[in-house]
Tab-separated table of C-alpha atoms in Angstrom:
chain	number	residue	atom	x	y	z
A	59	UNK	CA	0.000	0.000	0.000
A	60	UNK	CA	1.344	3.526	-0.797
A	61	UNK	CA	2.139	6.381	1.283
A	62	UNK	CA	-0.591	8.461	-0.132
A	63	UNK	CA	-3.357	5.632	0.151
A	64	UNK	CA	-2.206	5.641	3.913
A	65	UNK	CA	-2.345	8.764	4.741
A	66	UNK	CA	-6.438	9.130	5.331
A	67	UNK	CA	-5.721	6.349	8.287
A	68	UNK	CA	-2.371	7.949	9.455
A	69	UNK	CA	-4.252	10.936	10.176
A	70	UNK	CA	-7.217	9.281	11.941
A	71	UNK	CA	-4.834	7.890	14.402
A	72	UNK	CA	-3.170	10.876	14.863
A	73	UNK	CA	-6.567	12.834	15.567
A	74	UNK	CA	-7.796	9.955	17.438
A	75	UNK	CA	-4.952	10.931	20.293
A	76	UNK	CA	-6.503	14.262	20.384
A	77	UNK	CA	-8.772	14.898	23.057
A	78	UNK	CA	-12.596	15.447	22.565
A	79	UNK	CA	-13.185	17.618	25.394
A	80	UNK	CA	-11.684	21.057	26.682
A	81	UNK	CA	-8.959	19.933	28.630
A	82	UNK	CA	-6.313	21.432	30.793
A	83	UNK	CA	-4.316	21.083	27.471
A	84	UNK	CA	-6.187	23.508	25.575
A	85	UNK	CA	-6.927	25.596	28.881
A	86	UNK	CA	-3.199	26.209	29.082
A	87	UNK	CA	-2.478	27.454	25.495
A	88	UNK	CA	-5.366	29.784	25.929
A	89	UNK	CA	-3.215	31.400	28.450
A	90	UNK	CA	-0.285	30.979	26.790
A	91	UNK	CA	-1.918	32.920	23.601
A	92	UNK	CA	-3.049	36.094	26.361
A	93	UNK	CA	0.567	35.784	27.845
A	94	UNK	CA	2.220	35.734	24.390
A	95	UNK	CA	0.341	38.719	23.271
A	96	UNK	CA	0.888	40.916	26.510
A	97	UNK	CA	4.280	39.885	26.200
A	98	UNK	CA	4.678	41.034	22.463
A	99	UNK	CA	2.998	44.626	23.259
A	100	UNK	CA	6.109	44.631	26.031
A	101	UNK	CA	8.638	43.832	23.582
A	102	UNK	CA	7.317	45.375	21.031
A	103	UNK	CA	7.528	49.061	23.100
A	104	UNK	CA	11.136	48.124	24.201
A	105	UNK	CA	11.684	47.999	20.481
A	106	UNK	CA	10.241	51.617	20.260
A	107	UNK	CA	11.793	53.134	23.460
A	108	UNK	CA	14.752	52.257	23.086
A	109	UNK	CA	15.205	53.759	19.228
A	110	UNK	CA	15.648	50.093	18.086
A	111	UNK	CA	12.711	50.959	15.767
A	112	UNK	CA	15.391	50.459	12.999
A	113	UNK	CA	17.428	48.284	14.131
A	114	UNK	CA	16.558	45.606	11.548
A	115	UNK	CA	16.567	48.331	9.188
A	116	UNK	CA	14.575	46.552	6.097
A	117	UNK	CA	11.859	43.603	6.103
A	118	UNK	CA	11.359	40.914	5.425
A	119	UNK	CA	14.945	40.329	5.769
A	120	UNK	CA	16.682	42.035	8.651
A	121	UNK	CA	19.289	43.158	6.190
A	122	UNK	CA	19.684	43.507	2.135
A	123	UNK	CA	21.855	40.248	2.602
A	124	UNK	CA	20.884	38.178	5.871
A	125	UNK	CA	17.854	37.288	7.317
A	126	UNK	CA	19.030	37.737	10.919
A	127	UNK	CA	20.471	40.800	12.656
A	128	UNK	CA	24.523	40.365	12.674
A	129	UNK	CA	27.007	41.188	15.466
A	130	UNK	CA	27.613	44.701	13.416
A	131	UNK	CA	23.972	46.256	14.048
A	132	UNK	CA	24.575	46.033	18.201
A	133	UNK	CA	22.197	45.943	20.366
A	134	UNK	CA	19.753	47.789	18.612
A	135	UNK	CA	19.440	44.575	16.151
A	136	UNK	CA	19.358	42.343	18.496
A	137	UNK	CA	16.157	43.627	20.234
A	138	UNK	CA	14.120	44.456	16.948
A	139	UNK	CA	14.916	40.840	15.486
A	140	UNK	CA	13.974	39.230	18.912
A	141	UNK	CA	10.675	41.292	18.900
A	142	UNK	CA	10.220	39.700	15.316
A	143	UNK	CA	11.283	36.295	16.573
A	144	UNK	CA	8.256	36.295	19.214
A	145	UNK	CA	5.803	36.252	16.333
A	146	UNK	CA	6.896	32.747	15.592
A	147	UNK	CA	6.127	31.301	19.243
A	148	UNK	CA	3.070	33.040	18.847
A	149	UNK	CA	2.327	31.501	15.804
A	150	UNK	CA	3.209	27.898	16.878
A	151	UNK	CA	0.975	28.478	20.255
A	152	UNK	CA	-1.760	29.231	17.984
A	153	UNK	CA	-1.121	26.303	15.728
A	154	UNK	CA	-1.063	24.060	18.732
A	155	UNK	CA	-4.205	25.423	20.076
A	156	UNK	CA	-5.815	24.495	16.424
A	157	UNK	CA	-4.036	20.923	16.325
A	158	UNK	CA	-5.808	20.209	20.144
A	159	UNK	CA	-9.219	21.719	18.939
A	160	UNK	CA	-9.338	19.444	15.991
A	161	UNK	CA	-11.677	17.052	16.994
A	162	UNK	CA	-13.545	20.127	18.551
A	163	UNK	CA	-13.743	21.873	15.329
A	164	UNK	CA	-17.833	21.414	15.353
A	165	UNK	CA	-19.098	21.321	18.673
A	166	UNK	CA	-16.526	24.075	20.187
A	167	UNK	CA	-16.911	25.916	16.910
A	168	UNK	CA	-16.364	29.004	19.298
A	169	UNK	CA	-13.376	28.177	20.565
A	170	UNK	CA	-11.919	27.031	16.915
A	171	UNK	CA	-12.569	30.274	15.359
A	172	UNK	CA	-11.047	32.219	18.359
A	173	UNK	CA	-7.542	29.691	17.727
A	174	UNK	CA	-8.217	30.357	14.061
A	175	UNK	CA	-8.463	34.051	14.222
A	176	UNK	CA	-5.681	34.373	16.186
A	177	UNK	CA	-3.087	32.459	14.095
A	178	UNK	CA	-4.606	34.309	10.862
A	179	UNK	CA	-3.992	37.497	12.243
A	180	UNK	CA	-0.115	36.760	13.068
A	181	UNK	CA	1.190	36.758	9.834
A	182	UNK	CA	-1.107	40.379	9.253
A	183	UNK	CA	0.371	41.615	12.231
A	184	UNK	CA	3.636	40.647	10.758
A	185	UNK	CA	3.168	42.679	7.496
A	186	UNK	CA	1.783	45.541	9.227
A	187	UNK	CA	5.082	45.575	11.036
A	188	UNK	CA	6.910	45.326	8.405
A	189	UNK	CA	5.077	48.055	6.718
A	190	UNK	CA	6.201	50.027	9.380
A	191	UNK	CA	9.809	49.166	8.888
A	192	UNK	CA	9.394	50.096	5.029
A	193	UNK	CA	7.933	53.852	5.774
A	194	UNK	CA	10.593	54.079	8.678
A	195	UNK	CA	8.517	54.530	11.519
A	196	UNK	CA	5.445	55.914	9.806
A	197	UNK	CA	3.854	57.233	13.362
A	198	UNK	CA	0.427	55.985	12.119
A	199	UNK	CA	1.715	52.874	10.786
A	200	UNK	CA	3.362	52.456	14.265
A	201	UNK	CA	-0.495	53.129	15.955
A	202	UNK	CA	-1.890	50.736	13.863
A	203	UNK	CA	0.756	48.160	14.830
A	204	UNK	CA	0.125	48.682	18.461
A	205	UNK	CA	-3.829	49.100	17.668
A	206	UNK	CA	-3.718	45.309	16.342
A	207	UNK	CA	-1.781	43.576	19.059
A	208	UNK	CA	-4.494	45.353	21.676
A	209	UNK	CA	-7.508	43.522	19.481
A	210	UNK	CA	-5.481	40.121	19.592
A	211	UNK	CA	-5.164	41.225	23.495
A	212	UNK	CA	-9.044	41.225	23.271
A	213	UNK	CA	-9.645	37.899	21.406
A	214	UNK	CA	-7.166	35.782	23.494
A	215	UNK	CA	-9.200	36.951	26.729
A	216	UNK	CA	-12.249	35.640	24.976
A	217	UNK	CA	-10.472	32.916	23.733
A	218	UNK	CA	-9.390	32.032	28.078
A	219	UNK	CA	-13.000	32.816	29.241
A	220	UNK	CA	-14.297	30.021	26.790
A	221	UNK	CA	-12.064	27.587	27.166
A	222	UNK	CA	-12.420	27.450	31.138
A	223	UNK	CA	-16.402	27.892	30.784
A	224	UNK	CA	-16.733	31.155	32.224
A	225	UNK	CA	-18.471	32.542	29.425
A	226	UNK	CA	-20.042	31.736	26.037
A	227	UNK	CA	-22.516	28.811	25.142
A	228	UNK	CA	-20.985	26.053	26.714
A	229	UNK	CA	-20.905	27.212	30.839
A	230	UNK	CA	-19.067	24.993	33.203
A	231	UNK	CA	-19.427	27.933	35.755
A	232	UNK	CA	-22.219	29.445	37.277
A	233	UNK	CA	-22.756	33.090	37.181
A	234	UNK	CA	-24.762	35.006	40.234
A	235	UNK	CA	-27.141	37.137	39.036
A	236	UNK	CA	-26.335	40.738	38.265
A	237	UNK	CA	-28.327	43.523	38.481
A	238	UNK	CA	-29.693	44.932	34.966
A	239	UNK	CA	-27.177	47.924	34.733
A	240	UNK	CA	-24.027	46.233	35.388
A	241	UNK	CA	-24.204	44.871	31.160
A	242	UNK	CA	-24.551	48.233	29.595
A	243	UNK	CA	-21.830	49.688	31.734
A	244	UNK	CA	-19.143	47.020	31.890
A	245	UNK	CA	-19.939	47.257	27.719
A	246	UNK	CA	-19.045	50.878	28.029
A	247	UNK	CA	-16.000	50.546	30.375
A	248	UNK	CA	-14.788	48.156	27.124
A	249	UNK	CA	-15.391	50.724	25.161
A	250	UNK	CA	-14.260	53.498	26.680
A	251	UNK	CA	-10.842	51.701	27.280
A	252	UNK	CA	-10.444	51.243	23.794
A	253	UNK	CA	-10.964	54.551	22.743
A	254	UNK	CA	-8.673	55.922	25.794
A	255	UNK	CA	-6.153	53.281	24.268
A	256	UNK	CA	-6.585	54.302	20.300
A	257	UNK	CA	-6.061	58.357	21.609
A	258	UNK	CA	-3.102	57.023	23.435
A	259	UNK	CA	-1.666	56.118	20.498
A	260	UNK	CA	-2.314	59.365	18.939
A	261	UNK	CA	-0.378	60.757	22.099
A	262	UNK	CA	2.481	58.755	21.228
A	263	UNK	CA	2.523	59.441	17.878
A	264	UNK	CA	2.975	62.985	18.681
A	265	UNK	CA	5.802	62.021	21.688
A	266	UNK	CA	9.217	61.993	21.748
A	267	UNK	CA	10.034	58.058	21.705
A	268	UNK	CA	9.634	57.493	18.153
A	269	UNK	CA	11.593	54.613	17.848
A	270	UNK	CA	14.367	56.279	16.193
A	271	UNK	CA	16.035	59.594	16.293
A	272	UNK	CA	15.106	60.364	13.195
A	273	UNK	CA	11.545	58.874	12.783
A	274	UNK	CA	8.857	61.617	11.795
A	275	UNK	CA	5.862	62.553	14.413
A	276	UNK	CA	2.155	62.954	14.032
A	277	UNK	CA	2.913	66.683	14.409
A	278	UNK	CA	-0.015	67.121	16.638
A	279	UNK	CA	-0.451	68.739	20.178
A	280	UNK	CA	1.044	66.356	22.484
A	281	UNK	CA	-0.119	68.308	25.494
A	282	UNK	CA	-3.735	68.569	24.116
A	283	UNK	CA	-4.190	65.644	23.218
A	284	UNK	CA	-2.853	63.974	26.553
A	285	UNK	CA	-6.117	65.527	28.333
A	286	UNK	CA	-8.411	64.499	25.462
A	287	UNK	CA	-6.541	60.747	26.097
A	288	UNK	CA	-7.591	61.414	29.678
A	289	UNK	CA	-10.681	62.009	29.092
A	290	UNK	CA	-12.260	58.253	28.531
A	291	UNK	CA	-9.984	57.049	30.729
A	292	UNK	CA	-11.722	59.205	33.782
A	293	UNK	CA	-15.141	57.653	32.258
A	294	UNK	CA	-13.593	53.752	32.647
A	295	UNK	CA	-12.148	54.766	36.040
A	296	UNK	CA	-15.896	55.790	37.059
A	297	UNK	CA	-17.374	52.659	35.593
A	298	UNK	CA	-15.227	50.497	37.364
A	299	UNK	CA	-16.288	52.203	40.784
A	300	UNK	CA	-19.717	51.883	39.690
A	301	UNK	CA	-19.145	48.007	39.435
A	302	UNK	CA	-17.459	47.815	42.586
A	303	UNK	CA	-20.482	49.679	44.053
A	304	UNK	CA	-22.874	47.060	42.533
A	305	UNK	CA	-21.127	44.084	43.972
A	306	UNK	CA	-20.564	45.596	47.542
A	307	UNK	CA	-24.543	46.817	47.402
A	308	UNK	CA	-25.426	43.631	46.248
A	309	UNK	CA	-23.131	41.127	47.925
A	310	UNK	CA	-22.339	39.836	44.469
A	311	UNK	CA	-19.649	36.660	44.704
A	312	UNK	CA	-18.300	34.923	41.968
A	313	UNK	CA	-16.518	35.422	38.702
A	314	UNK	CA	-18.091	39.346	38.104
A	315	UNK	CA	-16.806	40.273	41.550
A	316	UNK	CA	-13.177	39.059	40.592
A	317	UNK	CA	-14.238	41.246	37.193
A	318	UNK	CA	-14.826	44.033	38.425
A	319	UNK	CA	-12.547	44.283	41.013
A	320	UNK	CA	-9.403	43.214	39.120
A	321	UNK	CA	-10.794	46.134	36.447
A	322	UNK	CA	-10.456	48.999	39.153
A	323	UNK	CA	-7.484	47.808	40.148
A	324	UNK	CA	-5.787	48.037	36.688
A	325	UNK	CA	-7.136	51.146	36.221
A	326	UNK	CA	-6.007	52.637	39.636
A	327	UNK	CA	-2.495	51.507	38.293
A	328	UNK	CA	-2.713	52.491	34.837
A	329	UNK	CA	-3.740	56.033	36.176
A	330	UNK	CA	-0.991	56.605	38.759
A	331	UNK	CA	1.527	55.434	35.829
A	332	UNK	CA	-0.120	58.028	33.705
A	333	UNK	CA	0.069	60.908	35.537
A	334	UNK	CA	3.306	59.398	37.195
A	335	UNK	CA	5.022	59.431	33.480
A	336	UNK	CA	2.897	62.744	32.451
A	337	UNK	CA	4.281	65.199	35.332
A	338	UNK	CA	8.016	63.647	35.119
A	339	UNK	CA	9.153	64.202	31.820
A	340	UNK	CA	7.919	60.680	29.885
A	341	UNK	CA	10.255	58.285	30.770
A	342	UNK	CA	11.002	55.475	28.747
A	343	UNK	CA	10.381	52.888	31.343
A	344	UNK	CA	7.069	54.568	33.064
A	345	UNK	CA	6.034	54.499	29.049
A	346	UNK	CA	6.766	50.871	28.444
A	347	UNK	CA	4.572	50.190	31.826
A	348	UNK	CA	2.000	52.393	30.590
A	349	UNK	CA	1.724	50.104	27.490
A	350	UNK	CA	1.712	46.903	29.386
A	351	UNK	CA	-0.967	48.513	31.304
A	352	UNK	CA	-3.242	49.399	27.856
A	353	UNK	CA	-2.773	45.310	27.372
A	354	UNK	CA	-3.929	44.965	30.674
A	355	UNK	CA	-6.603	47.066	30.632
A	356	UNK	CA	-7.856	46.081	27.947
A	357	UNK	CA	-7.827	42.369	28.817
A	358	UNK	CA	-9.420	43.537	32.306
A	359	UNK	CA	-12.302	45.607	30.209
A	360	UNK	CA	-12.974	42.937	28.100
A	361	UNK	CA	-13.356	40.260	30.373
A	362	UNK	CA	-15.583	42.421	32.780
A	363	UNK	CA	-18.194	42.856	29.928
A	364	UNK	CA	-17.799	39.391	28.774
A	365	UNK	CA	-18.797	38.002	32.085
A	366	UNK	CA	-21.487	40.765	32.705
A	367	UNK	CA	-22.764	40.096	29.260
A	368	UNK	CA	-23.280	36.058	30.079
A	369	UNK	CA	-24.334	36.534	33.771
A	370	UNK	CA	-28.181	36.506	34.476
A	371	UNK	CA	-29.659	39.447	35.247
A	372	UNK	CA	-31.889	39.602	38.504
């Protein structure tokens, strides 16, 4: 018998050692996906602050003649190629997380699509950033970089919430009831944190860590549009209250209590880095926090509304 004419039942045993549940298996490389992708908005700002923007200073190659940075580009190399390296961990965690959901593909179609979504998007996020290599540090090309690792942010906390049953159609948890207001606002605390995070990158865009000393800038009002950034950023800080003040009120337990709290307390933190970085001259490493909190945030905002949004409402 051939190869080829093998290969249907080579594949059916390999699939048969899949599993057919959600297991701690698949649980674990939905974290791994959220970890990766926080991680990659950290590296990905060390590659900005600290003017390795250019480091690899072409793409897809990191040179004219060699796909890898060389001894000769220094440091700076070294950190823009590693940042480009990550995407390939990613992509293999995401590959993983498909090869596990196989026998899944139908009745977790949810959790497939998530996994699918994710690993599409890589290689996009890829040519976006190497877009931005091309226009040397296009500031809006650099936004939209950063803009697209926060959405993968988003979909790899839906992607954890599934997987462990805390939300979607297939519940191993159950929710305590909520009261009727906490859905619309946790859905505007999500949305307020993105727009606070898209004006952020406008912010940076006009700031002076461009990623290279001689990268352009967005030319607008840095100053102004810090307090216009501010602005939605007060409005999530006053939903999150307002969600702390429905659980105490309501002696709400469970996995919207962990929500909402964990919420406030990235926002308190995000906030004092803010103003922290804001009144102190921007410093490069109160701005890389600042972006680790906008991936934190935003995971925190999304899963608050996720869980509000699937919780019964009293």
């Amino acid at each position: 018998m051939s190869t080829a004419s093998r290969l249907p039942q080579i594949l059916g045993r390999m699939t048969s050692k899949l599993p057919v549940t959600v297991d701690a298996t698949v649980r674990r490389l939905a974290v791994l996906s959220l970890i990766g992708q926080t991680v990659l908005v950290v590296t990905g700002g060390a590659v900005r602050l600290t003017a390795s923007g250019l480091g690899c200073p072409t793409w897809p190659r990191c040179t004219d003649v060699s796909l890898v940075n060389t001894p000769e580009m220094g440091i700076h190399g070294f950190i823009e190629f590693g940042n480009r390296l990550l995407t390939f961990a990613l992509a293999a965690i995401a590959a993983l997380m498909l090869v596990y959901l196989w026998n899944l593909r139908k009745e977790r179609r949810d959790l497939f699509l998530l996994a699918l979504g994710l690993l599409a998007s890589i290689p996009a996020q890829a040519v976006i950033g190497g877009i931005t290599v091309l226009t040397q540090l296009n500031p809006w090309v650099v936004g939209l970089h950063f803009l697209v690792s926060m959405a993968l942010v988003v979909f790899a906390t839906l992607l954890v919430n599934r997987a462990y049953g805390r939300t979607g159609r297939f519940p191993a948890v159950v929710l305590p009831a909520v009261p009727g207001a906490a859905r619309p606002v946790m859905a505007a605390v999500a949305l307020f944190s993105a727009l606070a995070v898209t004006l952020g990158v406008v912010v940076t865009g006009a700031g002076p860590h461009a990623g290279d000393a001689d990268a352009p800038r967005n030319g607008l009002d840095w100053d102004l549009f810090s307090h216009i950034h501010a602005v939605p950023a007060y409005l999530v800080t006053a939903g999150a209250l307002f969600g702390v003040f429905l659980v105490i009120r309501d002696r709400i337990k469970g996995p919207f209590r962990t929500a909402v709290l964990l919420l406030l307390g990235v926002t308190l933190l995000q906030a004092a880095i803010g103003f922290t970085q804001y009144y102190n001259g921007i410093p490069a490493l109160l701005v890389g926090a600042h972006m680790l909190g906008a991936a934190l945030l935003m995971s925190a905002a999304t899963n608050a509304a996720d869980v509000a949004r699937f919780s019964p409402v009293r």
